[in-house]
Amino acid sequence: MLPPWTRRYELSTQRPTLADVAAAAGVSVSTASLAFSGAGPIAAATRERVHEAAAQLGYAGPNPLGRQLRRGRSGIVGVVIGDALRRAFRDPVSTQVLDGLVGTLGPLDLGVLLIPSLSDPDSPGVDPLLESAAMDVAVVMWGGGDDDPLLETLRRRGIPTVLVEGQLLPGIGAVGIDDRSGIEQVTRHLVELGHTRIACVTLPLNRDRGEGFIGEPELAGRVWAITRRRLDGMADAGVTPVAVWQTPASLVEHGATAGRALLSGPDRPTAVVCQSDLLASGVVLAARELGLRVPQDVSVAGFDGIELPWLGTDVLTTVVQPLTEKGAAVGHLVRDLLAGAEPDHRELPVTLRVGTTTGPAPS
Amino acid sequence: MLPPWTRRYELSTQRPTLADVAAAAGVSVSTASLAFSGAGPIAAATRERVHEAAAQLGYAGPNPLGRQLRRGRSGIVGVVIGDALRRAFRDPVSTQVLDGLVGTLGPLDLGVLLIPSLSDPDSPGVDPLLESAAMDVAVVMWGGGDDDPLLETLRRRGIPTVLVEGQLLPGIGAVGIDDRSGIEQVTRHLVELGHTRIACVTLPLNRDRGEGFIGEPELAGRVWAITRRRLDGMADAGVTPVAVWQTPASLVEHGATAGRALLSGPDRPTAVVCQSDLLASGVVLAARELGLRVPQDVSVAGFDGIELPWLGTDVLTTVVQPLTEKGAAVGHLVRDLLAGAEPDHRELPVTLRVGTTTGPAPS
DNA sequence: TGGCAGGGTCGAATCGATTCGATCCACACG
DNA sequence: CGTGTGGATCGAATCGATTCGACCCTGCCA
């Protein structure tokens, strides 16, 4: 009787497995495994023979699924996008962080699995992928607060998690920036230029994502951590905005809408602090549209430090955050978590960049 | 002696497995499996008991790795980004297609794994993820020609593949649009407006990604399929461009550079056909910068039909392609391939949208 | 009352690799 | 010449589920 492994080998049709290759090379499965992984002593001639057999059979290397089960690791990092994908992807801030993350994870042989969170407030469930996809670590971008069902699901599944720009939570890694002091700096810059009537354009306050002026009651309510911190930064600089406009997302058009609303009234502010560059660039465009000169008639400041080629020669005054490094920092936390480290958190510095969109307050 | 499965259950510390749950619920592993998958007859009471035991033990559902190995399916679709991620992500064209794809795949319980192709012309190797990540199907966006090592690797691994905007190849699925006739239409539109001096701003010709004017020799050489088709569209309309400018990527700033170069010379064209909207918007910005009126002094047309909020009230004349549907079409091809269908290809229609950036040729 | 149908459960094989411990052999050293 | 050493190889257990076929028992029908 033939040895058992010849069975599948002779049947053909099926994709070859390591056992088939081993049989063809006349070695044991364990030796064949060693020939591919290189983890253990193996004679050069044997390795060669195994590789030849593999080539002969059209064997393209060990099946990742078998390897993953055995190792107990999938090599996959789930990235939960806490916003509609189409929106998140239109924002260079998200994509640059993602780019930095992918760049760091790639060399570690870790893949990035996109997990769109159906952040639909009505829908009760959680994304099926979040619920059941294989991943060794999860990264939550733009993740909600401590009550977010996302985080609860991940905790239940026992998946180590890193939060980007969320709040600090026990047992969860976090990467953020010092946005509060960043906003404080840019606000002080405007105060020093003599501005007193300063308005503010905010990121969404919460998952309702309303658009329009907001007052005390809303500001006192539940507000996403990132938005809150950037609001607090203005207070730190001793400024109470003359108006606060909420946008439903960080996009140019929402900034433009905000700009039209804020700048067309009678008591228009002399400066606008925006919580993102995309929003700020929209405000600049709206100002130009209204025939206002920037910065002579109105100063505009942003946050992020991304490229805005459509502003032409103007350079936005903004708070620059290291986006790619942020992604890399997330990657490093992920690496450490996989190595068994305790969840850590890391805060990156920001710097004020004074451009051409802010100037002395008009007299 | 206790039945074998109590072993791990009593040792604790380890994560519980289906066997632990089965033991705790007093049923066999197979029954416990049925209780979770619902594939097979099972008494409601039994299911209930199993789920209770699972809750008790903190078992969060079947381990995906075990399931995947058994099923021989990973539930993962690898998306190979044929360009630097940071660049691809800055282009709404890619991200909208990706959005449509993810939206279609999600409900099918398929996840999207991002695979950055290190398209470095010098680097000899292929991305390790491409080489060894688990995936049931691969989608190649912006994939190169038939000689691309990407495709060769996928073929060798036996992974069914769908190509987006590539060329038709045997054994490989493909989704594209009728861009050749789209460009023809928009070119004819300009001809009808009386333009004779028409310039062209192209996408990269090949992986060299040069920037600047190009002449006959380069145009006759090896050119990426998509760029070639869009060049041919102009010829179909009977137009030979007075100048052709190659850009290294579809980004606003490269369009602006092209615009400055094309529009500042003495014999400037009266119209510019751009192979993407991002490029076209850059040309419009450059024209404004140079004090030229659009469309009175120069007409500008694009391709894609994406939103360009920074153009203000201007609406770009362009060829609109259904980006989200394109992603969905890819998703459907993927679904069909997984169901065992032969690789198919699908071409989506485009439509000319006449906006405010094209007008009669100046006399 | 006997037989048959079928719902419910179970045991065991299986997916494809990795890895631990044992074995074997050649060579060097005492 | 016996023995120790270590490189190379092998066998078998293992990762955690799914699924096929067998089995049991109940209830219905003849």
PDB file of N, CA and C in Angstrom, chain B residues 151-204:
ATOM      1  N   LEU B 151       0.188  40.937 -11.290  1.00  0.00           N
ATOM      2  CA  LEU B 151      -0.726  39.970 -11.883  1.00  0.00           C
ATOM      3  C   LEU B 151      -0.093  38.592 -11.958  1.00  0.00           C
ATOM      4  N   GLU B 152       1.196  38.581 -12.231  1.00  0.00           N
ATOM      5  CA  GLU B 152       1.903  37.312 -12.293  1.00  0.00           C
ATOM      6  C   GLU B 152       1.852  36.615 -10.924  1.00  0.00           C
ATOM      7  N   THR B 153       2.088  37.392  -9.877  1.00  0.00           N
ATOM      8  CA  THR B 153       2.049  36.814  -8.530  1.00  0.00           C
ATOM      9  C   THR B 153       0.662  36.255  -8.211  1.00  0.00           C
ATOM     10  N   LEU B 154      -0.351  37.023  -8.551  1.00  0.00           N
ATOM     11  CA  LEU B 154      -1.710  36.568  -8.258  1.00  0.00           C
ATOM     12  C   LEU B 154      -2.043  35.304  -9.040  1.00  0.00           C
ATOM     13  N   ARG B 155      -1.596  35.276 -10.278  1.00  0.00           N
ATOM     14  CA  ARG B 155      -1.852  34.102 -11.102  1.00  0.00           C
ATOM     15  C   ARG B 155      -1.189  32.863 -10.473  1.00  0.00           C
ATOM     16  N   ARG B 156       0.050  33.056 -10.084  1.00  0.00           N
ATOM     17  CA  ARG B 156       0.780  31.946  -9.491  1.00  0.00           C
ATOM     18  C   ARG B 156       0.097  31.447  -8.226  1.00  0.00           C
ATOM     19  N   ARG B 157      -0.415  32.368  -7.431  1.00  0.00           N
ATOM     20  CA  ARG B 157      -1.090  31.962  -6.204  1.00  0.00           C
ATOM     21  C   ARG B 157      -2.489  31.414  -6.479  1.00  0.00           C
ATOM     22  N   GLY B 158      -2.915  31.549  -7.717  1.00  0.00           N
ATOM     23  CA  GLY B 158      -4.234  31.022  -8.058  1.00  0.00           C
ATOM     24  C   GLY B 158      -5.380  31.837  -7.493  1.00  0.00           C
ATOM     25  N   ILE B 159      -5.152  33.114  -7.313  1.00  0.00           N
ATOM     26  CA  ILE B 159      -6.195  33.972  -6.753  1.00  0.00           C
ATOM     27  C   ILE B 159      -6.954  34.668  -7.882  1.00  0.00           C
ATOM     28  N   PRO B 160      -8.261  34.439  -7.953  1.00  0.00           N
ATOM     29  CA  PRO B 160      -9.063  35.103  -8.982  1.00  0.00           C
ATOM     30  C   PRO B 160      -8.919  36.615  -8.856  1.00  0.00           C
ATOM     31  N   THR B 161      -8.882  37.292  -9.973  1.00  0.00           N
ATOM     32  CA  THR B 161      -8.549  38.706  -9.947  1.00  0.00           C
ATOM     33  C   THR B 161      -9.500  39.550 -10.789  1.00  0.00           C
ATOM     34  N   VAL B 162      -9.777  40.737 -10.285  1.00  0.00           N
ATOM     35  CA  VAL B 162     -10.553  41.715 -11.047  1.00  0.00           C
ATOM     36  C   VAL B 162      -9.702  42.966 -11.216  1.00  0.00           C
ATOM     37  N   LEU B 163      -9.645  43.434 -12.434  1.00  0.00           N
ATOM     38  CA  LEU B 163      -8.822  44.587 -12.749  1.00  0.00           C
ATOM     39  C   LEU B 163      -9.735  45.798 -12.949  1.00  0.00           C
ATOM     40  N   VAL B 164      -9.376  46.912 -12.317  1.00  0.00           N
ATOM     41  CA  VAL B 164     -10.162  48.125 -12.507  1.00  0.00           C
ATOM     42  C   VAL B 164      -9.392  49.063 -13.415  1.00  0.00           C
ATOM     43  N   GLU B 165     -10.007  49.455 -14.500  1.00  0.00           N
ATOM     44  CA  GLU B 165      -9.370  50.406 -15.399  1.00  0.00           C
ATOM     45  C   GLU B 165      -8.047  49.908 -15.961  1.00  0.00           C
ATOM     46  N   GLY B 166      -7.962  48.647 -16.190  1.00  0.00           N
ATOM     47  CA  GLY B 166      -6.745  48.154 -16.807  1.00  0.00           C
ATOM     48  C   GLY B 166      -7.065  47.749 -18.225  1.00  0.00           C
ATOM     49  N   GLN B 167      -6.328  46.803 -18.735  1.00  0.00           N
ATOM     50  CA  GLN B 167      -6.670  46.317 -20.052  1.00  0.00           C
ATOM     51  C   GLN B 167      -7.317  44.943 -19.905  1.00  0.00           C
ATOM     52  N   LEU B 168      -8.017  44.540 -20.929  1.00  0.00           N
ATOM     53  CA  LEU B 168      -8.645  43.233 -20.864  1.00  0.00           C
ATOM     54  C   LEU B 168      -7.579  42.165 -21.008  1.00  0.00           C
ATOM     55  N   LEU B 169      -7.584  41.211 -20.105  1.00  0.00           N
ATOM     56  CA  LEU B 169      -6.611  40.133 -20.163  1.00  0.00           C
ATOM     57  C   LEU B 169      -7.345  38.818 -19.966  1.00  0.00           C
ATOM     58  N   PRO B 170      -6.870  37.773 -20.614  1.00  0.00           N
ATOM     59  CA  PRO B 170      -7.551  36.479 -20.496  1.00  0.00           C
ATOM     60  C   PRO B 170      -7.505  35.966 -19.058  1.00  0.00           C
ATOM     61  N   GLY B 171      -8.624  35.461 -18.588  1.00  0.00           N
ATOM     62  CA  GLY B 171      -8.647  34.863 -17.265  1.00  0.00           C
ATOM     63  C   GLY B 171      -8.748  35.844 -16.119  1.00  0.00           C
ATOM     64  N   ILE B 172      -8.903  37.111 -16.449  1.00  0.00           N
ATOM     65  CA  ILE B 172      -8.963  38.128 -15.407  1.00  0.00           C
ATOM     66  C   ILE B 172     -10.213  38.981 -15.602  1.00  0.00           C
ATOM     67  N   GLY B 173     -10.966  39.168 -14.540  1.00  0.00           N
ATOM     68  CA  GLY B 173     -12.151  40.017 -14.618  1.00  0.00           C
ATOM     69  C   GLY B 173     -11.754  41.468 -14.808  1.00  0.00           C
ATOM     70  N   ALA B 174     -12.640  42.271 -15.348  1.00  0.00           N
ATOM     71  CA  ALA B 174     -12.292  43.671 -15.564  1.00  0.00           C
ATOM     72  C   ALA B 174     -13.535  44.550 -15.508  1.00  0.00           C
ATOM     73  N   VAL B 175     -13.342  45.728 -14.935  1.00  0.00           N
ATOM     74  CA  VAL B 175     -14.400  46.722 -14.939  1.00  0.00           C
ATOM     75  C   VAL B 175     -13.805  48.020 -15.454  1.00  0.00           C
ATOM     76  N   GLY B 176     -14.461  48.616 -16.390  1.00  0.00           N
ATOM     77  CA  GLY B 176     -13.942  49.862 -16.939  1.00  0.00           C
ATOM     78  C   GLY B 176     -15.078  50.732 -17.412  1.00  0.00           C
ATOM     79  N   ILE B 177     -14.713  51.822 -18.026  1.00  0.00           N
ATOM     80  CA  ILE B 177     -15.725  52.708 -18.575  1.00  0.00           C
ATOM     81  C   ILE B 177     -15.348  53.008 -20.015  1.00  0.00           C
ATOM     82  N   ASP B 178     -16.277  53.591 -20.694  1.00  0.00           N
ATOM     83  CA  ASP B 178     -16.012  53.898 -22.097  1.00  0.00           C
ATOM     84  C   ASP B 178     -15.336  55.267 -22.182  1.00  0.00           C
ATOM     85  N   ASP B 179     -14.138  55.326 -21.628  1.00  0.00           N
ATOM     86  CA  ASP B 179     -13.516  56.654 -21.543  1.00  0.00           C
ATOM     87  C   ASP B 179     -13.093  57.189 -22.906  1.00  0.00           C
ATOM     88  N   ARG B 180     -12.813  56.274 -23.797  1.00  0.00           N
ATOM     89  CA  ARG B 180     -12.383  56.739 -25.116  1.00  0.00           C
ATOM     90  C   ARG B 180     -13.478  57.572 -25.776  1.00  0.00           C
ATOM     91  N   SER B 181     -14.697  57.041 -25.739  1.00  0.00           N
ATOM     92  CA  SER B 181     -15.774  57.811 -26.376  1.00  0.00           C
ATOM     93  C   SER B 181     -16.137  59.020 -25.522  1.00  0.00           C
ATOM     94  N   GLY B 182     -15.908  58.938 -24.214  1.00  0.00           N
ATOM     95  CA  GLY B 182     -16.164  60.099 -23.360  1.00  0.00           C
ATOM     96  C   GLY B 182     -15.301  61.277 -23.773  1.00  0.00           C
ATOM     97  N   ILE B 183     -14.018  60.987 -23.928  1.00  0.00           N
ATOM     98  CA  ILE B 183     -13.101  62.046 -24.337  1.00  0.00           C
ATOM     99  C   ILE B 183     -13.464  62.536 -25.741  1.00  0.00           C
ATOM    100  N   GLU B 184     -13.877  61.614 -26.569  1.00  0.00           N
ATOM    101  CA  GLU B 184     -14.274  62.019 -27.921  1.00  0.00           C
ATOM    102  C   GLU B 184     -15.423  63.019 -27.859  1.00  0.00           C
ATOM    103  N   GLN B 185     -16.396  62.715 -27.006  1.00  0.00           N
ATOM    104  CA  GLN B 185     -17.556  63.602 -26.892  1.00  0.00           C
ATOM    105  C   GLN B 185     -17.164  64.993 -26.422  1.00  0.00           C
ATOM    106  N   VAL B 186     -16.357  65.024 -25.384  1.00  0.00           N
ATOM    107  CA  VAL B 186     -16.024  66.339 -24.839  1.00  0.00           C
ATOM    108  C   VAL B 186     -15.143  67.114 -25.828  1.00  0.00           C
ATOM    109  N   THR B 187     -14.342  66.402 -26.569  1.00  0.00           N
ATOM    110  CA  THR B 187     -13.507  67.071 -27.570  1.00  0.00           C
ATOM    111  C   THR B 187     -14.372  67.637 -28.693  1.00  0.00           C
ATOM    112  N   ARG B 188     -15.323  66.827 -29.143  1.00  0.00           N
ATOM    113  CA  ARG B 188     -16.247  67.308 -30.177  1.00  0.00           C
ATOM    114  C   ARG B 188     -16.983  68.554 -29.719  1.00  0.00           C
ATOM    115  N   HIS B 189     -17.380  68.536 -28.454  1.00  0.00           N
ATOM    116  CA  HIS B 189     -18.061  69.689 -27.873  1.00  0.00           C
ATOM    117  C   HIS B 189     -17.211  70.952 -28.045  1.00  0.00           C
ATOM    118  N   LEU B 190     -15.922  70.821 -27.803  1.00  0.00           N
ATOM    119  CA  LEU B 190     -15.034  71.971 -27.941  1.00  0.00           C
ATOM    120  C   LEU B 190     -14.891  72.371 -29.406  1.00  0.00           C
ATOM    121  N   VAL B 191     -14.813  71.373 -30.261  1.00  0.00           N
ATOM    122  CA  VAL B 191     -14.694  71.659 -31.695  1.00  0.00           C
ATOM    123  C   VAL B 191     -15.924  72.426 -32.179  1.00  0.00           C
ATOM    124  N   GLU B 192     -17.062  71.980 -31.711  1.00  0.00           N
ATOM    125  CA  GLU B 192     -18.294  72.658 -32.112  1.00  0.00           C
ATOM    126  C   GLU B 192     -18.341  74.096 -31.626  1.00  0.00           C
ATOM    127  N   LEU B 193     -17.630  74.349 -30.519  1.00  0.00           N
ATOM    128  CA  LEU B 193     -17.575  75.725 -30.009  1.00  0.00           C
ATOM    129  C   LEU B 193     -16.551  76.557 -30.789  1.00  0.00           C
ATOM    130  N   GLY B 194     -15.925  75.950 -31.770  1.00  0.00           N
ATOM    131  CA  GLY B 194     -15.008  76.693 -32.620  1.00  0.00           C
ATOM    132  C   GLY B 194     -13.549  76.611 -32.247  1.00  0.00           C
ATOM    133  N   HIS B 195     -13.241  75.767 -31.261  1.00  0.00           N
ATOM    134  CA  HIS B 195     -11.832  75.676 -30.859  1.00  0.00           C
ATOM    135  C   HIS B 195     -11.019  74.867 -31.865  1.00  0.00           C
ATOM    136  N   THR B 196      -9.829  75.375 -32.124  1.00  0.00           N
ATOM    137  CA  THR B 196      -8.928  74.632 -33.004  1.00  0.00           C
ATOM    138  C   THR B 196      -7.578  74.405 -32.330  1.00  0.00           C
ATOM    139  N   ARG B 197      -7.217  75.344 -31.477  1.00  0.00           N
ATOM    140  CA  ARG B 197      -5.960  75.168 -30.747  1.00  0.00           C
ATOM    141  C   ARG B 197      -6.279  74.532 -29.387  1.00  0.00           C
ATOM    142  N   ILE B 198      -6.269  73.215 -29.362  1.00  0.00           N
ATOM    143  CA  ILE B 198      -6.640  72.484 -28.150  1.00  0.00           C
ATOM    144  C   ILE B 198      -5.418  71.755 -27.587  1.00  0.00           C
ATOM    145  N   ALA B 199      -5.181  71.987 -26.292  1.00  0.00           N
ATOM    146  CA  ALA B 199      -4.078  71.282 -25.636  1.00  0.00           C
ATOM    147  C   ALA B 199      -4.630  70.147 -24.799  1.00  0.00           C
ATOM    148  N   CYS B 200      -3.725  69.309 -24.336  1.00  0.00           N
ATOM    149  CA  CYS B 200      -4.153  68.130 -23.571  1.00  0.00           C
ATOM    150  C   CYS B 200      -3.255  67.943 -22.348  1.00  0.00           C
ATOM    151  N   VAL B 201      -3.871  67.691 -21.219  1.00  0.00           N
ATOM    152  CA  VAL B 201      -3.123  67.376 -20.001  1.00  0.00           C
ATOM    153  C   VAL B 201      -3.420  65.925 -19.647  1.00  0.00           C
ATOM    154  N   THR B 202      -2.383  65.127 -19.633  1.00  0.00           N
ATOM    155  CA  THR B 202      -2.608  63.681 -19.459  1.00  0.00           C
ATOM    156  C   THR B 202      -2.278  63.178 -18.062  1.00  0.00           C
ATOM    157  N   LEU B 203      -2.808  62.042 -17.784  1.00  0.00           N
ATOM    158  CA  LEU B 203      -2.400  61.259 -16.621  1.00  0.00           C
ATOM    159  C   LEU B 203      -0.996  60.731 -16.925  1.00  0.00           C
ATOM    160  N   PRO B 204      -0.347  60.115 -15.952  1.00  0.00           N
ATOM    161  CA  PRO B 204       0.982  59.571 -16.215  1.00  0.00           C
ATOM    162  C   PRO B 204       0.954  58.603 -17.400  1.00  0.00           C
TER     163      PRO B 204
END
